[in-house]
Coordinates of C-alpha atoms in Angstrom, one line a residue:
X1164 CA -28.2 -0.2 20.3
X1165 CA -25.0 0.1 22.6
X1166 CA -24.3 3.7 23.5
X1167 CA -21.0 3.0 22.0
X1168 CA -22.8 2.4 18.9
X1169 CA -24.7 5.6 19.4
X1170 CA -21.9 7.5 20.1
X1171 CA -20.2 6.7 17.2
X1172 CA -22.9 7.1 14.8
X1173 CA -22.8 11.1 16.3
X1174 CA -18.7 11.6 15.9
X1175 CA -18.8 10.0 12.1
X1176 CA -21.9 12.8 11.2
X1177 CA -19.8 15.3 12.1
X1178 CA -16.4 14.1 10.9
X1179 CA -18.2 14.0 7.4
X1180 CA -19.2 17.3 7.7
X1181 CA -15.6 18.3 8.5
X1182 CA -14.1 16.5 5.8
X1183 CA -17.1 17.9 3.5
X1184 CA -15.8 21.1 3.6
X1185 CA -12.0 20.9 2.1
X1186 CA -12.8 18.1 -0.2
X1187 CA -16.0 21.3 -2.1
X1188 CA -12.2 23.0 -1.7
X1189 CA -9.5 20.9 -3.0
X1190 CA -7.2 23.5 -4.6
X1191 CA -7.4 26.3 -2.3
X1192 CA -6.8 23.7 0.3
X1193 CA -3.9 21.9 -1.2
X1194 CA -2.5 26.0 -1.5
X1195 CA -2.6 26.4 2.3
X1196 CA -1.1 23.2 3.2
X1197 CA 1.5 24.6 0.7
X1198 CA 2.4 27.8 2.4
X1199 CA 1.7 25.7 5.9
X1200 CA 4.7 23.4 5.5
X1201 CA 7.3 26.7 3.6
X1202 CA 6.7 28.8 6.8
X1203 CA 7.2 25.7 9.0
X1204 CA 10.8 25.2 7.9
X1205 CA 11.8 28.2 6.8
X1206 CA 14.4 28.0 9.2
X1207 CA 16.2 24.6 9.2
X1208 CA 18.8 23.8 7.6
X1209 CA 17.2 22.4 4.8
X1210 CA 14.7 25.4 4.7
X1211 CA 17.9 27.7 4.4
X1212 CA 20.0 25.6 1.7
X1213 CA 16.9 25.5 -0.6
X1214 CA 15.5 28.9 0.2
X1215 CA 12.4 27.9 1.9
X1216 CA 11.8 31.4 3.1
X1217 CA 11.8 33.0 -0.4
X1218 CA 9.4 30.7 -2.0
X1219 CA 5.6 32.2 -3.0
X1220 CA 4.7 29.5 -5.8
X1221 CA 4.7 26.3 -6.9
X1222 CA 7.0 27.5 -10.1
X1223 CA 9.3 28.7 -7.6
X1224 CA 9.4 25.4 -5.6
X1225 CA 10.5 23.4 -8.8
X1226 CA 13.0 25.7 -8.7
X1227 CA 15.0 25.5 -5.5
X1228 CA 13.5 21.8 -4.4
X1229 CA 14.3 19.4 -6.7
X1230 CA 12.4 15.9 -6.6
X1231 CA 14.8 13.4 -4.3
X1232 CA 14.0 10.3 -3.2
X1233 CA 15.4 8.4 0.1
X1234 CA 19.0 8.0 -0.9
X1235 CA 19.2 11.4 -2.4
X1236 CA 17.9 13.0 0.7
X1237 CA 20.0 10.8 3.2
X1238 CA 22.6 13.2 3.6
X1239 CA 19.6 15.3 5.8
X1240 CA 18.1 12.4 7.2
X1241 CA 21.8 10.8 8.4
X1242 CA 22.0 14.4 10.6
X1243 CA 18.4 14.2 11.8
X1244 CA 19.5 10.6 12.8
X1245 CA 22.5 11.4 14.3
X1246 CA 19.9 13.4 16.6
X1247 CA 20.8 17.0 15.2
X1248 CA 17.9 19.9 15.6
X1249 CA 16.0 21.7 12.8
X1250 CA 17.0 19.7 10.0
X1251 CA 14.5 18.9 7.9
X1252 CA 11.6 20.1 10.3
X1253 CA 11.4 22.1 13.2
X1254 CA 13.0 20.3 17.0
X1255 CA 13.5 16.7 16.1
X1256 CA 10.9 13.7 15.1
X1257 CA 9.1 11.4 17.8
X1258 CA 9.9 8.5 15.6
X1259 CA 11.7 6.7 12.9
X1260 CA 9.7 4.3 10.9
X1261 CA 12.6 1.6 10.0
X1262 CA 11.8 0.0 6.5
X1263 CA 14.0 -1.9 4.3
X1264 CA 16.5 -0.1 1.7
X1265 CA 17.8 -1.1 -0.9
X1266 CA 21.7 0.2 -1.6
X1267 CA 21.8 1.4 1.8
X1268 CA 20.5 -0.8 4.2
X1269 CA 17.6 0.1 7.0
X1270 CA 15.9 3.3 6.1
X1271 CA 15.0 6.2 8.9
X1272 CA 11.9 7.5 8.1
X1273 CA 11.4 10.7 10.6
X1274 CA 7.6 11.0 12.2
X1275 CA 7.3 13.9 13.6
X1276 CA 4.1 15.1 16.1
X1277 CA 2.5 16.5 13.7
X1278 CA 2.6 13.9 11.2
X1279 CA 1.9 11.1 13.7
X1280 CA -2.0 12.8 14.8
X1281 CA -2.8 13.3 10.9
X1282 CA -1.9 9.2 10.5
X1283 CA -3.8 8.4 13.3
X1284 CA -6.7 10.7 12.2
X1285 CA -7.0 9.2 9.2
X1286 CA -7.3 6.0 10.3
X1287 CA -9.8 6.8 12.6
X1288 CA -11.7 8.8 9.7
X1289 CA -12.2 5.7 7.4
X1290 CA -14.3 3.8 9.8
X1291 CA -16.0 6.5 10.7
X1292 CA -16.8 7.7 7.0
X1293 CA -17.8 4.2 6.6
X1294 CA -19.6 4.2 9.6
X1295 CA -21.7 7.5 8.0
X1296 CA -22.0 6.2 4.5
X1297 CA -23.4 2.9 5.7
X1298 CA -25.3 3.6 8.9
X1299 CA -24.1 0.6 10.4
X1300 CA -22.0 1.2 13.5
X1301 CA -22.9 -2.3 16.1
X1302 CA -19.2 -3.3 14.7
X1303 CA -17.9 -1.3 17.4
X1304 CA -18.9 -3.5 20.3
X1305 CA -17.2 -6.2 19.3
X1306 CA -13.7 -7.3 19.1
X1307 CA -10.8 -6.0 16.6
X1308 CA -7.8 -6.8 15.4
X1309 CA -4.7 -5.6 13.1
X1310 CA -2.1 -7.7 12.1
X1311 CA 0.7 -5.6 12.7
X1312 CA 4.5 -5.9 13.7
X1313 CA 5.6 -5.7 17.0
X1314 CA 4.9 -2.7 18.9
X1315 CA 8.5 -2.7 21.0
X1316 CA 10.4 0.0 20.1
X1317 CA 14.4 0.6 20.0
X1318 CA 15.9 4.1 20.6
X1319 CA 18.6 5.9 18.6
X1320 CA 19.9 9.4 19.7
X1321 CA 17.1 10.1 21.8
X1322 CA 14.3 8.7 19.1
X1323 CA 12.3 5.9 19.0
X1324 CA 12.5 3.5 16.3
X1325 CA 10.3 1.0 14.8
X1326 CA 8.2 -0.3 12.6
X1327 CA 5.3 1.6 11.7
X1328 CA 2.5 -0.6 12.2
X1329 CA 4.4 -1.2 15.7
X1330 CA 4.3 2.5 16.6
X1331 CA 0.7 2.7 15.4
X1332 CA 0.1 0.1 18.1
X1333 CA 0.2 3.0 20.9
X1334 CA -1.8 5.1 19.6
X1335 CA -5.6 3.0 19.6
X1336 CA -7.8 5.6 21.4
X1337 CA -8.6 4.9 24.9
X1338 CA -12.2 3.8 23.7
X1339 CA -11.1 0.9 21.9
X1340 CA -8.4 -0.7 24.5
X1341 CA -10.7 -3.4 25.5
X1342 CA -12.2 -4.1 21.9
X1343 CA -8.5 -4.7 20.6
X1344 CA -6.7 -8.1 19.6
X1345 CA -4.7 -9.6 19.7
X1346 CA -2.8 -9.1 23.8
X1347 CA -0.1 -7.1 24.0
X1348 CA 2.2 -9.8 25.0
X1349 CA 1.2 -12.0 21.6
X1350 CA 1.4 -9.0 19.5
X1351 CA 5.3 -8.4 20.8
X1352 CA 6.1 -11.5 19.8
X1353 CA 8.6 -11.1 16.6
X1354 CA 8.9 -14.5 15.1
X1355 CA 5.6 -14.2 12.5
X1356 CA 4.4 -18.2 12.5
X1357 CA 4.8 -18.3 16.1
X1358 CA 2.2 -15.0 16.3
X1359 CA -0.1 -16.4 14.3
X1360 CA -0.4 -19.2 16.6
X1361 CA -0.6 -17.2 19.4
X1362 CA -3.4 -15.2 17.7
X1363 CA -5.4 -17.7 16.7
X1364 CA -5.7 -19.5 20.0
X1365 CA -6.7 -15.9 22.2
X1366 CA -9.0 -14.9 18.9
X1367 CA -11.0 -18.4 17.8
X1368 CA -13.5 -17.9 20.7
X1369 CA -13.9 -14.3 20.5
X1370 CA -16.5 -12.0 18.9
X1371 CA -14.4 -10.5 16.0
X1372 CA -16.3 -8.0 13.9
X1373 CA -13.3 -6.1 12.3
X1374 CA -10.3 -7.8 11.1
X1375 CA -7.7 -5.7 9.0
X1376 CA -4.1 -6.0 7.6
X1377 CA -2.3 -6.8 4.6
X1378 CA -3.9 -9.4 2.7
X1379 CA -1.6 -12.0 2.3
X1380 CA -1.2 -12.0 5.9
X1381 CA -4.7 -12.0 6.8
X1382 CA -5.0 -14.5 4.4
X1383 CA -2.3 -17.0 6.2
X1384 CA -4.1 -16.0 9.9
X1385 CA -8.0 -17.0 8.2
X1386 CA -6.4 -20.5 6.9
X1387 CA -4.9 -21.4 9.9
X1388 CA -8.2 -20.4 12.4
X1389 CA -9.9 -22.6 9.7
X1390 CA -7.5 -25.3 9.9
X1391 CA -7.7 -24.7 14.3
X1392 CA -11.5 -25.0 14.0
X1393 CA -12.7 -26.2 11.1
X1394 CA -15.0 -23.4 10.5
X1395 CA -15.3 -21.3 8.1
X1396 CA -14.6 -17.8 9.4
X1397 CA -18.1 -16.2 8.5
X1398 CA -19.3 -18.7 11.4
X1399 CA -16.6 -18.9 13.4
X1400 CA -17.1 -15.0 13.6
X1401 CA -21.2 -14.6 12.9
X1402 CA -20.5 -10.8 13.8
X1403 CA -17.4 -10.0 11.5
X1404 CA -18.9 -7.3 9.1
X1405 CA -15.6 -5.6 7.8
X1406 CA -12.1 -6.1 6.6
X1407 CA -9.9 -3.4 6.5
X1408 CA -6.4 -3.5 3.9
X1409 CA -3.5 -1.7 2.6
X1410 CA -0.5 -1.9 0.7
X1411 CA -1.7 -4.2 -2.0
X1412 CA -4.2 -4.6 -4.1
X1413 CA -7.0 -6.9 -2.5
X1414 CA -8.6 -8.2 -6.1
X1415 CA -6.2 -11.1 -7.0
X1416 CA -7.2 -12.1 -3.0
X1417 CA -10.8 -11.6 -2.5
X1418 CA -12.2 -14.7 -4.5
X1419 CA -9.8 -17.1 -1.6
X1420 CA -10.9 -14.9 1.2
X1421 CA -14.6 -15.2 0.4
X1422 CA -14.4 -19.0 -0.2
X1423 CA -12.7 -18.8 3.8
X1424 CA -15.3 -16.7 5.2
X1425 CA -18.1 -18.3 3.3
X1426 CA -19.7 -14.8 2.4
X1427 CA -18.9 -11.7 1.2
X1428 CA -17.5 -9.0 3.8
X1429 CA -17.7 -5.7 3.4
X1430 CA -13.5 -3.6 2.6
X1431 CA -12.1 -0.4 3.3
X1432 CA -8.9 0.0 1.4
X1433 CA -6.3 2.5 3.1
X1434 CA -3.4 4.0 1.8
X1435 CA -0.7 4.4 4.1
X1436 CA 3.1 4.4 4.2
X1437 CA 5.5 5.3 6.7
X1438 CA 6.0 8.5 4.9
X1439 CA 2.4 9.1 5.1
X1440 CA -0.9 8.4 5.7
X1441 CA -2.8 9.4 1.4
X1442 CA -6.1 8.5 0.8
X1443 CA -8.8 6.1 2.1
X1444 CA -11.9 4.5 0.5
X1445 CA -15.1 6.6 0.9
X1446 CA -17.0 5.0 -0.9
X1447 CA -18.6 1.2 -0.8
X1448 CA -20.7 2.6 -4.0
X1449 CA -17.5 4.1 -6.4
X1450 CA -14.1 2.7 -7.0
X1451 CA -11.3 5.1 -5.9
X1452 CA -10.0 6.3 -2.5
X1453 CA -9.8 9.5 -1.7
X1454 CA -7.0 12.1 -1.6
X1455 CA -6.4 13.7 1.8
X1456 CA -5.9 17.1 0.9
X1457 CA -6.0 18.8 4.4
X1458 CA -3.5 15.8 6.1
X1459 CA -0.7 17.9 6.3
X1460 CA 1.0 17.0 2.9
X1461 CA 1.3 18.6 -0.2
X1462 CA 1.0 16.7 -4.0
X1463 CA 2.9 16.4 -6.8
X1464 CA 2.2 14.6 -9.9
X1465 CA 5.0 13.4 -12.4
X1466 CA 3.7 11.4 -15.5
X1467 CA 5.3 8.1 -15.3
X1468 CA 5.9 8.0 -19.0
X1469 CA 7.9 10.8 -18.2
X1470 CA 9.3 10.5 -15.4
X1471 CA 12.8 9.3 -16.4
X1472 CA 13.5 12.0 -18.9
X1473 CA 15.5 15.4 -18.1
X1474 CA 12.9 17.5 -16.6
X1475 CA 9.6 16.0 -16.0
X1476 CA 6.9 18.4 -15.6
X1477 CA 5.1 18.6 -11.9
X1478 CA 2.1 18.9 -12.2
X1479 CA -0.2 20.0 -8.8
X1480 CA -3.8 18.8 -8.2
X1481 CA -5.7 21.1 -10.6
X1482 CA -3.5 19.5 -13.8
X1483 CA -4.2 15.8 -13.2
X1484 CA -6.2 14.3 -15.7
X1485 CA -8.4 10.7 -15.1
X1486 CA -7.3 7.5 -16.4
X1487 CA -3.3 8.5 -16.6
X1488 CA -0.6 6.8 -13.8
X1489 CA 1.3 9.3 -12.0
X1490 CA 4.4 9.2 -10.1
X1491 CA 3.4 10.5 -6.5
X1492 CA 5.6 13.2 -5.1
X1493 CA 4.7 14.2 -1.3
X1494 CA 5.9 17.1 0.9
X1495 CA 4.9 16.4 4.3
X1496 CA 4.9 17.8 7.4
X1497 CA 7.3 14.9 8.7
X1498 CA 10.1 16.8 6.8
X1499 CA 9.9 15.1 3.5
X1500 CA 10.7 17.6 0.6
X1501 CA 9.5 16.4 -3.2
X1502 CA 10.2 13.2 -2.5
X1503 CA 9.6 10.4 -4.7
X1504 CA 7.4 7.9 -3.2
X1505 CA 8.1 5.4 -5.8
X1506 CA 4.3 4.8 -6.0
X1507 CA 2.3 5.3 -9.1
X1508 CA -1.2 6.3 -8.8
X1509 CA -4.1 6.6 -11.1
X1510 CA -6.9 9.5 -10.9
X1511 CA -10.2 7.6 -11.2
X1512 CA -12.2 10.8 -10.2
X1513 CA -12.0 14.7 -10.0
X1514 CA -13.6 17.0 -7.8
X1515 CA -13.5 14.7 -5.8
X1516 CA -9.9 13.4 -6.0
X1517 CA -10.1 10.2 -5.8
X1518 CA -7.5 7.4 -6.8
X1519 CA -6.0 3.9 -7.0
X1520 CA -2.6 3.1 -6.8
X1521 CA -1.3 1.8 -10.2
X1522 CA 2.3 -0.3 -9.6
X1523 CA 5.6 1.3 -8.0
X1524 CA 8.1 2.9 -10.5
X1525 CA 10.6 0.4 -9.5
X1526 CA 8.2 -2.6 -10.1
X1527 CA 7.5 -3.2 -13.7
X1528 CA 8.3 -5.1 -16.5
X1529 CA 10.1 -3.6 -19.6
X1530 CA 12.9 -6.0 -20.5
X1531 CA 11.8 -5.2 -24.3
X1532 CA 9.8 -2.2 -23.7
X1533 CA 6.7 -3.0 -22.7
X1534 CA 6.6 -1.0 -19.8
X1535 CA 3.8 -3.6 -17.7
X1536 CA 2.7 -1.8 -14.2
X1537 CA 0.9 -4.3 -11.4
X1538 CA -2.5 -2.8 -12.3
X1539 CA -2.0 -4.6 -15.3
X1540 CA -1.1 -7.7 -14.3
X1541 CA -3.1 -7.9 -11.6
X1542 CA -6.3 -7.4 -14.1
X1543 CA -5.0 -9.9 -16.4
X1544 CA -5.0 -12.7 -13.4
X1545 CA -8.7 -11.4 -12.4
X1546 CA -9.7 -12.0 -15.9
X1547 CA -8.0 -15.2 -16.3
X1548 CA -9.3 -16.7 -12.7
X1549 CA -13.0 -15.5 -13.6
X1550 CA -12.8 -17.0 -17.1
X1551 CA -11.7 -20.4 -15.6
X1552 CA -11.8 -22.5 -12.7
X1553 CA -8.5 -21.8 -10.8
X1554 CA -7.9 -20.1 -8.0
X1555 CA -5.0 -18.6 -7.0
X1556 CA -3.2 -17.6 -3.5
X1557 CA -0.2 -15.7 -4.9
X1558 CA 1.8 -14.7 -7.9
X1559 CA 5.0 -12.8 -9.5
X1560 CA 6.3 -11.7 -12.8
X1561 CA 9.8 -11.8 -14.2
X1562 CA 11.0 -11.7 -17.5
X1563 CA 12.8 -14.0 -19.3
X1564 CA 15.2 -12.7 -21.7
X1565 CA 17.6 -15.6 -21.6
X1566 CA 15.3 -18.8 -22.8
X1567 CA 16.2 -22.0 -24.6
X1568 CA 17.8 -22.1 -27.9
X1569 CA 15.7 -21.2 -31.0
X1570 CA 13.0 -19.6 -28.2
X1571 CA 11.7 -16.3 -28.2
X1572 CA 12.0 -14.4 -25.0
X1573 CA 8.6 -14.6 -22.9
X1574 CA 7.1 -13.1 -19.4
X1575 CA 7.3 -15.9 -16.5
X1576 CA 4.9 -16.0 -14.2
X1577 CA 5.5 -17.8 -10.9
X1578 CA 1.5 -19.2 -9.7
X1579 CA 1.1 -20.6 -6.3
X1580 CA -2.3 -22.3 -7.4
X1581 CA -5.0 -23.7 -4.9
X1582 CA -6.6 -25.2 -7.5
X1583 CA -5.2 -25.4 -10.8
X1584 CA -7.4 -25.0 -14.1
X1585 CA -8.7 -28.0 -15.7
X1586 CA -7.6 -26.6 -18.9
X1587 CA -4.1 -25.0 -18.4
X1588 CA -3.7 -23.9 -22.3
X1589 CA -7.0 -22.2 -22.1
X1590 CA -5.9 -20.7 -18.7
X1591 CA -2.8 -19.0 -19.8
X1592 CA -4.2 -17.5 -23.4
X1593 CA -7.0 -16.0 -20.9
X1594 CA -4.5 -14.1 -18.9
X1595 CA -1.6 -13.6 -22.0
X1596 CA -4.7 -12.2 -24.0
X1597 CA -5.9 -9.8 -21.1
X1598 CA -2.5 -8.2 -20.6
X1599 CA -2.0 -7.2 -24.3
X1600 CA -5.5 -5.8 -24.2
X1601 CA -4.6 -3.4 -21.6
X1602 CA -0.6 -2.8 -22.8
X1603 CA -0.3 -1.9 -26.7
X1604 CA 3.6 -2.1 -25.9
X1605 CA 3.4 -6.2 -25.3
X1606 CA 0.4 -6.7 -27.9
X1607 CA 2.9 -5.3 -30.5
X1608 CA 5.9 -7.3 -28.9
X1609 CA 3.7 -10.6 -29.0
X1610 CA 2.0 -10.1 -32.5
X1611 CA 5.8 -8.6 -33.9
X1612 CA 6.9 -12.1 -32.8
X1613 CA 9.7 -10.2 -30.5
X1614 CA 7.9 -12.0 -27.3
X1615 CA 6.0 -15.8 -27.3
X1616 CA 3.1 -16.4 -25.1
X1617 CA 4.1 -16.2 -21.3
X1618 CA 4.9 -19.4 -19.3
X1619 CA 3.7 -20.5 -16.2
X1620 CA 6.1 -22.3 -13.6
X1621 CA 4.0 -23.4 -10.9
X1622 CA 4.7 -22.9 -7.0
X1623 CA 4.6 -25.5 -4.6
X1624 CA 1.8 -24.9 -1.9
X1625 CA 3.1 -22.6 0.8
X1626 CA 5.9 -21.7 -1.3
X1627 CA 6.0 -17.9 -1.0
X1628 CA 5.4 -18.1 2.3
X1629 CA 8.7 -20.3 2.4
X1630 CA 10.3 -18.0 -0.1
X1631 CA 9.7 -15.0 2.5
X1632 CA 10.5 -16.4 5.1
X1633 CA 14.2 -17.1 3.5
X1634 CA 15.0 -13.6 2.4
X1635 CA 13.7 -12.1 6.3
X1636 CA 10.2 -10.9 5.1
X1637 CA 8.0 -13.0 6.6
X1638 CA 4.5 -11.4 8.2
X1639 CA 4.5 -7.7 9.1
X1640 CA 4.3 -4.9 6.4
X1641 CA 6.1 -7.3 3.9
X1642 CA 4.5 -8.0 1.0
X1643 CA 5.7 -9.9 -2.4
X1644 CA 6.7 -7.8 -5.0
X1645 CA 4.5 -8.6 -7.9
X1646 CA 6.8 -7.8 -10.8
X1647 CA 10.0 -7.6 -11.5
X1648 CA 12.6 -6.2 -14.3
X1649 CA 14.8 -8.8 -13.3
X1650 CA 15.3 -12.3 -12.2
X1651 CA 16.1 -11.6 -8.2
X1652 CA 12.5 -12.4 -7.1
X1653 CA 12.3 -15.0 -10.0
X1654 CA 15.5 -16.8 -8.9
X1655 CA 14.8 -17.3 -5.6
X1656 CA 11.5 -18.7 -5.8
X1657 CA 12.7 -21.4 -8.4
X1658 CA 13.7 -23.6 -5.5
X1659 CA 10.1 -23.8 -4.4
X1660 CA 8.8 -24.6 -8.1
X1661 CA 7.5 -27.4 -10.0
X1662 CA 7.5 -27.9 -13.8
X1663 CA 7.5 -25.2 -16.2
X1664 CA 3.9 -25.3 -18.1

């Protein structure tokens, strides 16, 4: 056993002890990092126009902060951009995260110092609580890599600006320099095929034992090392014990990435955003991750059933209920105030908090009032893949509300297939069956005759890959929207279909 090894085995015992202690505490902990962030910006301008220094309850918050999200809180950012002091926090952020808008172009997400250490720490914290919960630590010796954007960074009004994988990039402890993959040179390079390439060739003869990043991604990186080598990756790498994701769900991938490796790898599923690094899996035992309570950000939960009405009730930690999708509303110490994440998440546990994000509030299906979230769909193509023998390397929703005369509307689902199912008819009653067994809305809409069986227009191999790479989203933190309440998505993948089944 490396002293490395030993060494971390000694820091992740007493991590867990740390973290021990506010998760026994979960609402009196939530309550400080409450006050915590009102005294912090009492003072800005924000903190003055919404009487920040007035505020002693949560009642009082709903109040005077109502819940905003990116474009209703750009008039605050735009000054914080524009490089003005004590805005929206104290001083002025370290960093803006650049992400992709949607009315109003690039979006300026302000990091601040404080913010920054918490995402870091909670990186850090999930390999070390799975470090402690597993007792296996020799993963540390060898190499690592996250597939990530490019670390360069721009500079406007005196702040840098980037991506946040990129700015994550400087900030791998000093301990884990010479573990980490790819160079630095290869991982500046912006064009995504062309750093894959680059990867593959410094990584194929190298001991990897932790591999993390978006699936999809990771995905495209394992088939062409495969296709390099000819090995599958669980020998190419004998050492590679865990993967390490965000940002989507990993179930619709895991049956393709075990039939890459060639055996099962242990997971740790993050949840981070520019806004903020949320929870972390604890747990290779119990679904869920769990809720950083003491990461510098405060919680509030909006029912998404309810979300669109008048005046939604926020609810804080001690109202959630298990089993019900939430819209997440964060205050952070980055300067974000109620803001609507657009994620939904569902409690799976209490005490502790523990959860799993259910869809985003913009991504669903209601063209007739169904109201279908990704959690759903995402089950449905589980159940229909384990019923059957297809596999699957990508998919999207859209409705189609328009169809062929004397048709009744119907759900479209675009399937890049790797192996299509020797009986298609069987296939698509599988997955149309296990969607209106988890949404009463679309059982009613099917059996009411209002909706017909979903269709299935197959993708041409590589297709969403192609499909990204037209609309600018290739690689990175980009990931395909997996449903839609229109037909942008659906449109602009039709060029890389085949027949309509």
């Amino acid at each position: 056993m490396s002293l490395k090894t030993i060494a971390a085995k000694i820091f992740a015992h007493r991590i867990a002890k740390r973290t021990s202690k506010w998760v026994n505490k979960p609402i009196e902990t939530q309550q400080k990092v409450f006050e915590s962030l009102i005294e912090s910006a009492g003072q800005t301008k924000f903190g003055k126009d919404h009487n920040l220094s007035t505020i002693r309850t949560h009642d009082d918050f709903v109040r005077n902060v109502p819940i905003r999200d990116y474009e209703e809180l750009k008039e605050y950012i735009d000054l914080v951009v524009l490089g003005e002091n004590d805005i929206l926090w104290p001083g002025k952020p370290i960093y803006f995260a650049k992400t992709s808008g949607t009315t109003s172009g690039a979006k300026y997400i302000p990091i601040t110092e404080v913010s920054i250490k918490e995402q870091v720490k909670a990186s850090r914290n999930a390999i070390l609580n799975y470090i402690h919960e597993t007792g296996k630590a020799d993963f540390v010796s060898g190499k690592m890599i996250f597939l990530q954007g490019s670390p360069v960074l721009e500079e406007k009004n005196g702040v840098k600006l980037g991506r946040l994988s990129g700015i994550s990039a400087h900030y791998v402890p000093n301990y884990l320099q010479k573990n980490r993959m790819p160079s630095w040179e290869t991982n500046c390079i912006e064009d995504w095929e062309t750093k894959v390439a680059a990867i593959v060739e410094e990584t194929k003869g190298e001991d990897m034992t932790v591999i993390a990043g978006i699936p999809s991604w990771v995905q495209m990186y394992f088939e062409k090392l495969k296709e390099n080598t000819n090995q599958n990756i669980g020998d190419l790498f004998k050492n590679f014990e865990l993967f390490i994701y965000g940002g989507v769900n990993y179930e619709p991938y895991r049956k393709k990435f075990e039939k890459l490796i060639g055996r099962k790898v242990a997971s740790i599923e993050l949840f981070p955003a520019s806004e903020g690094f949320f929870a972390y899996q604890n747990s290779q035992k119990e679904n869920g991750m769990l809720l950083l309570l003491e990461a510098g950000i405060f919680y509030e939960f909006v029912k998404s059933d309810e979300f669109f009405e008048e005046n939604p009730k926020r609810l804080t930690l001690k109202d959630v209920e298990i089993g019900v999708d939430y819209l997440m509303i964060i205050t952070t110490n980055a300067g974000l105030w109620a803001y609507n994440l657009g994620d939904t998440v569902r409690f799976v546990s209490v005490y502790p908090f523990k959860i799993v994000v259910s869809g985003r509030i913009k991504h669903f299906i209601s063209a007739f009032g169904e109201h279908v979230i990704a959690k759903e769909v995402e089950e449905a193509m589980l159940v229909a893949t384990s019923a059957t023998d297809a596999s699957v390397s990508e998919f999207t929703v859209a409705p189609q509300i328009t169809p062929e005369i004397n048709e009744l509307p119907y759900h479209e689902w675009f399937i890049e297939f790797e192996k299509l199912p020797s009986d298609m008819n069987f296939f698509i009653q599988q997955l149309d069956e296990a969607l209106q067994k988890q949404n009463s809305y679309y059982y009613d809409l099917i059996v009411g005759k209002v909706l017909q069986t979903l269709k299935i227009t197959p993708i041409k191999s590589g297709g969403f890959l192609s499909y990204m790479k037209s609309i600018g989203k290739l690689g990175g933190q980009n990931k395909v929207q997996r449903l839609s309440n229109d037909r942008k998505v659906a449109d602009g993948l039709a060029k890389f279909s085949t027949t309509k089944i």
